[in-house]
C-alpha cells in the first residue's frame, strides 16, 4: 500500500466562517465533515455486537456509528430532536450496511431521559455490548464573570451528569466483555481560556474513566476515553468557537490542519472490540500532535 501524507490526506484548506444555532447540523456545513461514508471498510471486528452511541447523528459519534455498522454491529443512536435530518442520513447508511439502526431522539439534560434512553436501546437492540457516551455541548465564553448559571448547568448536564446516569442504567445490562467509551477532549488536560466550563467537564470524563476502570475491572467491563484535538464538526460552528477562529481552525497543530471525524473511527472500533482485551482506564489522544500528558 502506498504512503499517504497526513498533512493533506484530508481537507487542509481554510474554512469559511459559518454560524448555526446549537446543536447545529452537519449536513448544512461547508465543507461537510468527513464521517467515513465513502471510505470506511469493515473487517468483521464487531459482528453480532450491539452498540448505543450518543451524539450518533453527526461528527465523531457518526463516524463511530458508520464504522461499527460496517464492522457488523447493530446500533442505536441518541441525538437532540433538532438533529433529525442528520440522524435520518445515518439510519440510511447503517441500513445500507445491512445492520439495524434505532433512532432515539431526546434531550440528555433531562435525568430521566438520560437513563430511559439506555433502557430503550437495550430493549430495542435485544442486548447491549458497546456504550459510547459521546454527546457534548461546547459554548465558548471569554470572561468567567459572564458565564451564565444556565450554560454552566447545561454543559455539565450534557457532558458529565448524563454520562453518570447512562452508566448507572447500563450496568443493569452490560456483561463481561462489554466496553464503555467516553469522548473527552484535549481540553480535559490542556484547557483553553475561552472554554472554562467545557474544559472542566472533559477533565471529569478522564477522572471517571480511571475510577470506573478500577470499579468495573472485576466484572470484565472495560472503560476508556478518547481525547480528540480540533476536529471539524458542527459543535465548533454552533457556538463552540468564536467565528474569527474558524478559518484557521486546527492549523496550529503539528499536523497543520483540523482533523476529520473519520480519522477517529478506528480507535472507537479498537476499544469496542475483543482485541482491546487488556485495555481499560486509558485515555487516547487523537489531536494532530498536541501531547495529552
Ligand atoms: P457534533 O456536534 O457533531 O456532535 C455532538 C453531539 O452531541 C450532537 O450531534 C448532539 O447529538 C449531541 N448533543 C449535544 N447536546 C445534546 C443534548 N442536550 N441532548 C442530546 N444530545 C446532545 O460534534 P462532535 O465534535 O462530533 O462532538 C462529539 C464529542 O466530541 C463531544 O463530546 C465533544 O465535546 C467531543 N470533542 C470534540 C472535539 C472537536 O474538535 N470537534 C474535540 C474534542 C472533543
Ligand atoms: Mg449533531
Short mmCIF file of C-alpha atoms and ligand atoms in Angstrom, two decimals:
data_model
loop_
_atom_site.label_atom_id
_atom_site.label_comp_id
_atom_site.label_asym_id
_atom_site.label_seq_id
_atom_site.Cartn_x
_atom_site.Cartn_y
_atom_site.Cartn_z
CA UNK A 1 0.00 0.00 0.00
CA UNK A 2 1.21 3.48 -0.91
CA UNK A 3 2.08 6.00 1.85
CA UNK A 4 -0.28 8.92 2.25
CA UNK A 5 0.93 12.24 3.59
CA UNK A 6 -1.14 13.02 6.72
CA UNK A 7 -0.74 16.74 6.07
CA UNK A 8 -3.08 16.53 3.09
CA UNK A 9 -4.76 13.16 3.44
CA UNK A 10 -7.89 15.12 4.45
CA UNK A 11 -9.05 18.70 3.85
CA UNK A 12 -6.21 21.07 4.74
CA UNK A 13 -7.52 24.42 3.47
CA UNK A 14 -9.10 27.30 5.33
CA UNK A 15 -12.71 27.12 6.48
CA UNK A 16 -15.39 29.68 5.66
CA UNK A 17 -16.88 31.42 8.65
CA UNK A 18 -20.32 29.87 9.30
CA UNK A 19 -22.63 30.08 12.27
CA UNK A 20 -25.52 27.80 13.18
CA UNK A 21 -27.69 27.68 16.30
CA UNK A 22 -26.76 24.95 18.85
CA UNK A 23 -26.66 21.98 18.37
CA UNK A 24 -26.01 22.53 14.63
CA UNK A 25 -26.49 20.32 11.58
CA UNK A 26 -23.56 18.63 9.91
CA UNK A 27 -25.47 18.42 6.60
CA UNK A 28 -25.55 22.24 6.42
CA UNK A 29 -21.79 22.69 6.94
CA UNK A 30 -19.29 23.71 4.30
CA UNK A 31 -17.31 21.54 3.83
CA UNK A 32 -19.47 18.74 5.23
CA UNK A 33 -17.37 16.87 7.84
CA UNK A 34 -15.97 13.57 6.60
CA UNK A 35 -17.52 10.86 8.75
CA UNK A 36 -16.23 7.98 6.66
CA UNK A 37 -19.27 7.37 4.43
CA UNK A 38 -17.11 6.88 1.33
CA UNK A 39 -14.03 5.34 2.92
CA UNK A 40 -14.54 3.17 6.00
CA UNK A 41 -14.12 -0.51 5.20
CA UNK A 42 -15.15 -3.06 7.78
CA UNK A 43 -13.28 -6.26 8.61
CA UNK A 44 -15.86 -8.13 10.73
CA UNK A 45 -14.42 -6.84 14.02
CA UNK A 46 -17.78 -6.35 15.78
CA UNK A 47 -20.02 -8.99 14.21
CA UNK A 48 -23.18 -9.56 16.27
CA UNK A 49 -22.43 -6.81 18.81
CA UNK A 50 -24.96 -4.18 19.83
CA UNK A 51 -23.90 -0.58 20.34
CA UNK A 52 -25.56 2.53 21.73
CA UNK A 53 -23.95 5.84 20.73
CA UNK A 54 -24.98 9.30 21.97
CA UNK A 55 -24.43 12.13 19.52
CA UNK A 56 -24.53 9.46 16.81
CA UNK A 57 -26.14 11.74 14.22
CA UNK A 58 -23.04 13.73 13.35
CA UNK A 59 -19.33 14.28 13.80
CA UNK A 60 -17.23 11.89 15.84
CA UNK A 61 -20.20 9.81 17.04
CA UNK A 62 -21.45 9.36 13.48
CA UNK A 63 -18.01 8.24 12.30
CA UNK A 64 -18.04 5.63 15.09
CA UNK A 65 -21.58 4.51 14.14
CA UNK A 66 -20.73 4.08 10.44
CA UNK A 67 -17.62 2.09 11.34
CA UNK A 68 -19.50 -0.06 13.88
CA UNK A 69 -22.21 -0.92 11.35
CA UNK A 70 -19.65 -1.84 8.69
CA UNK A 71 -17.84 -3.99 11.29
CA UNK A 72 -21.09 -5.93 11.76
CA UNK A 73 -22.75 -4.29 14.79
CA UNK A 74 -26.37 -3.17 15.17
CA UNK A 75 -26.62 0.35 16.56
CA UNK A 76 -28.99 2.65 18.43
CA UNK A 77 -28.28 6.36 18.41
CA UNK A 78 -29.37 9.28 20.52
CA UNK A 79 -29.32 12.89 19.33
CA UNK A 80 -31.05 16.18 20.04
CA UNK A 81 -34.55 16.34 18.45
CA UNK A 82 -33.41 19.30 16.27
CA UNK A 83 -30.94 16.96 14.51
CA UNK A 84 -33.48 14.61 12.88
CA UNK A 85 -32.19 15.40 9.37
CA UNK A 86 -28.65 14.26 10.19
CA UNK A 87 -29.96 11.20 12.07
CA UNK A 88 -32.04 10.07 9.07
CA UNK A 89 -28.91 10.12 6.91
CA UNK A 90 -27.13 7.89 9.44
CA UNK A 91 -30.04 5.44 9.50
CA UNK A 92 -29.87 5.11 5.72
CA UNK A 93 -26.09 4.48 5.75
CA UNK A 94 -26.32 1.90 8.55
CA UNK A 95 -29.18 0.06 6.85
CA UNK A 96 -27.20 0.00 3.60
CA UNK A 97 -24.53 -1.88 5.55
CA UNK A 98 -27.22 -4.44 6.42
CA UNK A 99 -27.44 -3.51 10.10
CA UNK A 100 -30.20 -2.21 12.38
CA UNK A 101 -30.26 1.50 13.28
CA UNK A 102 -32.62 2.52 16.06
CA UNK A 103 -33.28 6.25 16.40
CA UNK A 104 -33.79 7.53 19.95
CA UNK A 105 -34.02 11.35 19.92
CA UNK A 106 -34.23 13.32 23.16
CA UNK A 107 -32.50 15.85 25.37
CA UNK A 108 -29.79 14.41 27.61
CA UNK A 109 -30.08 17.35 30.01
CA UNK A 110 -33.07 15.50 31.48
CA UNK A 111 -32.05 12.95 34.11
CA UNK A 112 -34.93 10.55 33.46
CA UNK A 113 -34.37 10.64 29.73
CA UNK A 114 -30.61 10.01 30.10
CA UNK A 115 -31.47 6.74 31.90
CA UNK A 116 -34.58 5.73 29.94
CA UNK A 117 -32.82 6.05 26.60
CA UNK A 118 -30.28 3.40 27.61
CA UNK A 119 -33.07 1.06 28.67
CA UNK A 120 -34.82 1.64 25.32
CA UNK A 121 -31.60 0.98 23.41
CA UNK A 122 -31.13 -2.30 25.30
CA UNK A 123 -34.73 -3.38 24.72
CA UNK A 124 -34.88 -2.45 21.05
CA UNK A 125 -31.45 -3.88 20.19
CA UNK A 126 -32.12 -7.00 22.24
CA UNK A 127 -28.85 -6.55 24.16
CA UNK A 128 -26.04 -4.10 24.80
CA UNK A 129 -22.30 -4.65 24.40
CA UNK A 130 -20.87 -1.24 23.49
CA UNK A 131 -21.81 2.06 25.17
CA UNK A 132 -20.34 5.17 23.54
CA UNK A 133 -21.16 8.29 25.56
CA UNK A 134 -20.06 10.91 23.09
CA UNK A 135 -22.70 13.69 23.16
CA UNK A 136 -21.22 17.02 24.12
CA UNK A 137 -22.05 20.68 24.43
CA UNK A 138 -19.45 23.42 23.97
CA UNK A 139 -20.27 27.14 24.07
CA UNK A 140 -17.29 29.46 24.28
CA UNK A 141 -17.22 32.35 26.79
CA UNK A 142 -14.22 34.63 27.05
CA UNK A 143 -14.99 36.03 30.52
CA UNK A 144 -15.68 33.88 33.60
CA UNK A 145 -17.84 36.68 35.04
CA UNK A 146 -20.15 36.37 32.05
CA UNK A 147 -20.52 32.59 32.28
CA UNK A 148 -24.23 32.11 32.97
CA UNK A 149 -25.52 29.64 35.51
CA UNK A 150 -27.71 28.18 32.75
CA UNK A 151 -24.76 27.49 30.48
CA UNK A 152 -22.72 26.05 33.35
CA UNK A 153 -25.58 23.69 34.27
CA UNK A 154 -26.40 22.71 30.68
CA UNK A 155 -22.78 21.91 29.89
CA UNK A 156 -22.36 19.79 32.99
CA UNK A 157 -25.73 18.09 32.46
CA UNK A 158 -24.92 17.01 28.92
CA UNK A 159 -21.20 16.32 29.25
CA UNK A 160 -20.98 14.83 32.75
CA UNK A 161 -24.29 14.09 34.50
CA UNK A 162 -25.85 12.27 31.53
CA UNK A 163 -22.74 10.09 31.35
CA UNK A 164 -23.08 9.09 35.00
CA UNK A 165 -26.83 8.43 34.65
CA UNK A 166 -26.36 6.42 31.44
CA UNK A 167 -23.63 4.26 33.00
CA UNK A 168 -25.75 3.64 36.11
CA UNK A 169 -28.60 2.39 33.92
CA UNK A 170 -26.36 0.47 31.52
CA UNK A 171 -24.76 -1.53 34.32
CA UNK A 172 -28.12 -3.31 34.66
CA UNK A 173 -27.49 -4.80 31.22
CA UNK A 174 -23.74 -4.87 30.47
CA UNK A 175 -21.93 -8.16 31.00
CA UNK A 176 -18.33 -9.35 30.88
CA UNK A 177 -16.72 -8.27 27.60
CA UNK A 178 -18.74 -5.07 27.35
CA UNK A 179 -16.96 -1.82 26.54
CA UNK A 180 -17.74 1.75 27.62
CA UNK A 181 -16.12 4.56 25.61
CA UNK A 182 -16.30 8.24 26.60
CA UNK A 183 -15.42 11.18 24.37
CA UNK A 184 -13.25 13.51 26.46
CA UNK A 185 -11.01 16.16 24.84
CA UNK A 186 -7.56 17.68 24.76
CA UNK A 187 -9.41 20.36 26.75
CA UNK A 188 -9.59 17.89 29.64
CA UNK A 189 -5.83 18.15 30.10
CA UNK A 190 -4.93 21.41 28.35
CA UNK A 191 -7.82 23.82 28.99
CA UNK A 192 -8.25 26.94 26.83
CA UNK A 193 -9.10 30.37 28.29
CA UNK A 194 -12.41 30.59 26.40
CA UNK A 195 -13.69 27.10 27.30
CA UNK A 196 -13.59 27.15 31.12
CA UNK A 197 -16.81 25.22 31.79
CA UNK A 198 -16.40 22.80 28.86
CA UNK A 199 -12.80 22.00 29.76
CA UNK A 200 -13.83 21.23 33.35
CA UNK A 201 -16.39 18.70 32.10
CA UNK A 202 -13.82 16.98 29.92
CA UNK A 203 -11.46 16.59 32.91
CA UNK A 204 -14.36 14.94 34.74
CA UNK A 205 -14.58 12.31 31.99
CA UNK A 206 -10.91 11.44 32.38
CA UNK A 207 -11.44 11.10 36.11
CA UNK A 208 -14.46 8.79 35.80
CA UNK A 209 -12.63 6.67 33.20
CA UNK A 210 -9.93 5.95 35.77
CA UNK A 211 -12.17 5.40 38.80
CA UNK A 212 -14.60 3.16 36.93
CA UNK A 213 -11.80 1.10 35.37
CA UNK A 214 -10.96 0.20 38.99
CA UNK A 215 -14.59 -0.41 39.93
CA UNK A 216 -15.65 -2.39 36.84
CA UNK A 217 -12.49 -4.43 36.23
CA UNK A 218 -13.71 -7.37 38.31
CA UNK A 219 -16.89 -7.53 36.21
CA UNK A 220 -14.88 -7.81 32.97
CA UNK A 221 -16.25 -4.47 31.77
CA UNK A 222 -13.71 -2.10 30.19
CA UNK A 223 -13.93 1.71 30.08
CA UNK A 224 -11.69 4.08 28.12
CA UNK A 225 -11.77 7.66 26.92
CA UNK A 226 -10.76 9.28 23.66
CA UNK A 227 -9.36 12.82 23.80
CA UNK A 228 -9.71 14.48 20.39
CA UNK A 229 -7.95 17.67 19.38
CA UNK A 230 -9.51 20.11 16.87
CA UNK A 231 -11.95 18.13 14.71
CA UNK A 232 -14.15 19.73 12.04
CA UNK A 233 -17.70 19.21 13.37
CA UNK A 234 -21.00 21.03 13.95
CA UNK A 235 -20.12 21.63 17.60
CA UNK A 236 -17.40 24.07 16.57
CA UNK A 237 -19.58 26.26 14.32
CA UNK A 238 -22.63 26.36 16.61
CA UNK A 239 -21.08 28.37 19.45
CA UNK A 240 -18.06 26.18 20.21
CA UNK A 241 -15.54 28.71 18.85
CA UNK A 242 -15.61 32.42 18.09
CA UNK A 243 -16.20 32.92 14.34
CA UNK A 244 -12.78 34.54 13.90
CA UNK A 245 -11.14 31.22 14.90
CA UNK A 246 -12.97 29.21 12.23
CA UNK A 247 -10.87 29.94 9.09
CA UNK A 248 -7.62 28.61 10.60
CA UNK A 249 -9.23 26.08 12.93
CA UNK A 250 -6.73 23.31 13.70
CA UNK A 251 -3.84 24.76 11.73
CA UNK A 252 -1.73 25.35 14.85
CA UNK A 253 -1.35 21.60 15.40
CA UNK A 254 1.90 19.81 14.44
CA UNK A 255 -0.04 18.22 11.54
CA UNK A 256 -1.15 21.73 10.48
CA UNK A 257 -4.85 21.09 9.87
CA UNK A 258 -8.08 20.19 11.62
CA UNK A 259 -8.88 16.50 11.90
CA UNK A 260 -11.94 14.92 10.32
CA UNK A 261 -14.25 12.64 12.35
CA UNK A 262 -13.38 9.71 10.05
CA UNK A 263 -9.82 9.81 11.40
CA UNK A 264 -11.04 8.76 14.85
CA UNK A 265 -13.23 5.81 13.87
CA UNK A 266 -10.57 3.10 14.01
CA UNK A 267 -9.81 3.85 17.68
CA UNK A 268 -13.52 3.70 18.59
CA UNK A 269 -13.60 0.31 16.84
CA UNK A 270 -10.47 -0.98 18.58
CA UNK A 271 -11.71 -0.01 22.05
CA UNK A 272 -15.12 -1.60 21.39
CA UNK A 273 -13.69 -4.85 20.05
CA UNK A 274 -12.48 -8.04 21.69
CA UNK A 275 -8.96 -7.08 20.50
CA UNK A 276 -8.82 -4.47 23.30
CA UNK A 277 -8.99 -7.23 25.94
CA UNK A 278 -6.21 -5.73 28.11
CA UNK A 279 -7.07 -2.05 27.60
CA UNK A 280 -9.05 -0.24 30.29
CA UNK A 281 -8.74 3.02 32.21
CA UNK A 282 -6.84 4.67 29.35
CA UNK A 283 -7.12 7.99 27.55
CA UNK A 284 -6.31 8.01 23.83
CA UNK A 285 -5.23 11.31 22.32
CA UNK A 286 -6.15 11.93 18.67
CA UNK A 287 -5.03 15.51 18.40
CA UNK A 288 -2.92 16.08 15.31
CA UNK A 289 0.10 16.12 17.57
CA UNK A 290 -0.63 18.07 20.78
CA UNK A 291 0.54 15.90 23.71
CA UNK A 292 -2.19 14.83 26.15
CA UNK A 293 0.13 14.24 29.09
P1 LIG B 1 -21.22 17.15 16.91
O1 LIG B 1 -21.93 18.44 17.07
O2 LIG B 1 -21.25 16.51 15.58
O3 LIG B 1 -21.74 16.11 17.98
C1 LIG B 1 -22.13 16.48 19.28
C2 LIG B 1 -23.46 15.80 19.55
O4 LIG B 1 -23.83 15.99 20.91
C3 LIG B 1 -24.60 16.37 18.74
O5 LIG B 1 -24.71 15.78 17.48
C4 LIG B 1 -25.80 16.07 19.62
O6 LIG B 1 -26.47 14.91 19.15
C5 LIG B 1 -25.21 15.79 20.98
N1 LIG B 1 -25.83 16.69 21.96
C6 LIG B 1 -25.44 17.94 22.30
N2 LIG B 1 -26.32 18.44 23.21
C7 LIG B 1 -27.26 17.48 23.43
C8 LIG B 1 -28.40 17.40 24.25
N3 LIG B 1 -28.78 18.42 25.07
N4 LIG B 1 -29.14 16.26 24.22
C9 LIG B 1 -28.79 15.22 23.42
N5 LIG B 1 -27.71 15.25 22.62
C10 LIG B 1 -26.95 16.37 22.64
O7 LIG B 1 -19.73 17.44 17.38
P2 LIG B 1 -18.51 16.45 17.75
O8 LIG B 1 -17.34 17.35 17.77
O9 LIG B 1 -18.50 15.24 16.94
O10 LIG B 1 -18.81 16.10 19.26
C11 LIG B 1 -18.75 14.77 19.77
C12 LIG B 1 -17.94 14.77 21.05
O11 LIG B 1 -16.59 15.09 20.76
C13 LIG B 1 -18.40 15.81 22.09
O12 LIG B 1 -18.40 15.22 23.37
C14 LIG B 1 -17.31 16.85 22.02
O13 LIG B 1 -17.18 17.54 23.22
C15 LIG B 1 -16.11 15.98 21.72
N6 LIG B 1 -14.94 16.67 21.19
C16 LIG B 1 -15.00 17.34 20.01
C17 LIG B 1 -13.87 17.98 19.54
C18 LIG B 1 -13.88 18.74 18.25
O14 LIG B 1 -12.91 19.45 17.96
N7 LIG B 1 -14.90 18.66 17.44
C19 LIG B 1 -12.68 17.94 20.26
C20 LIG B 1 -12.65 17.24 21.46
C21 LIG B 1 -13.80 16.61 21.92
MG1 LIG B 2 -25.26 16.62 15.60
#
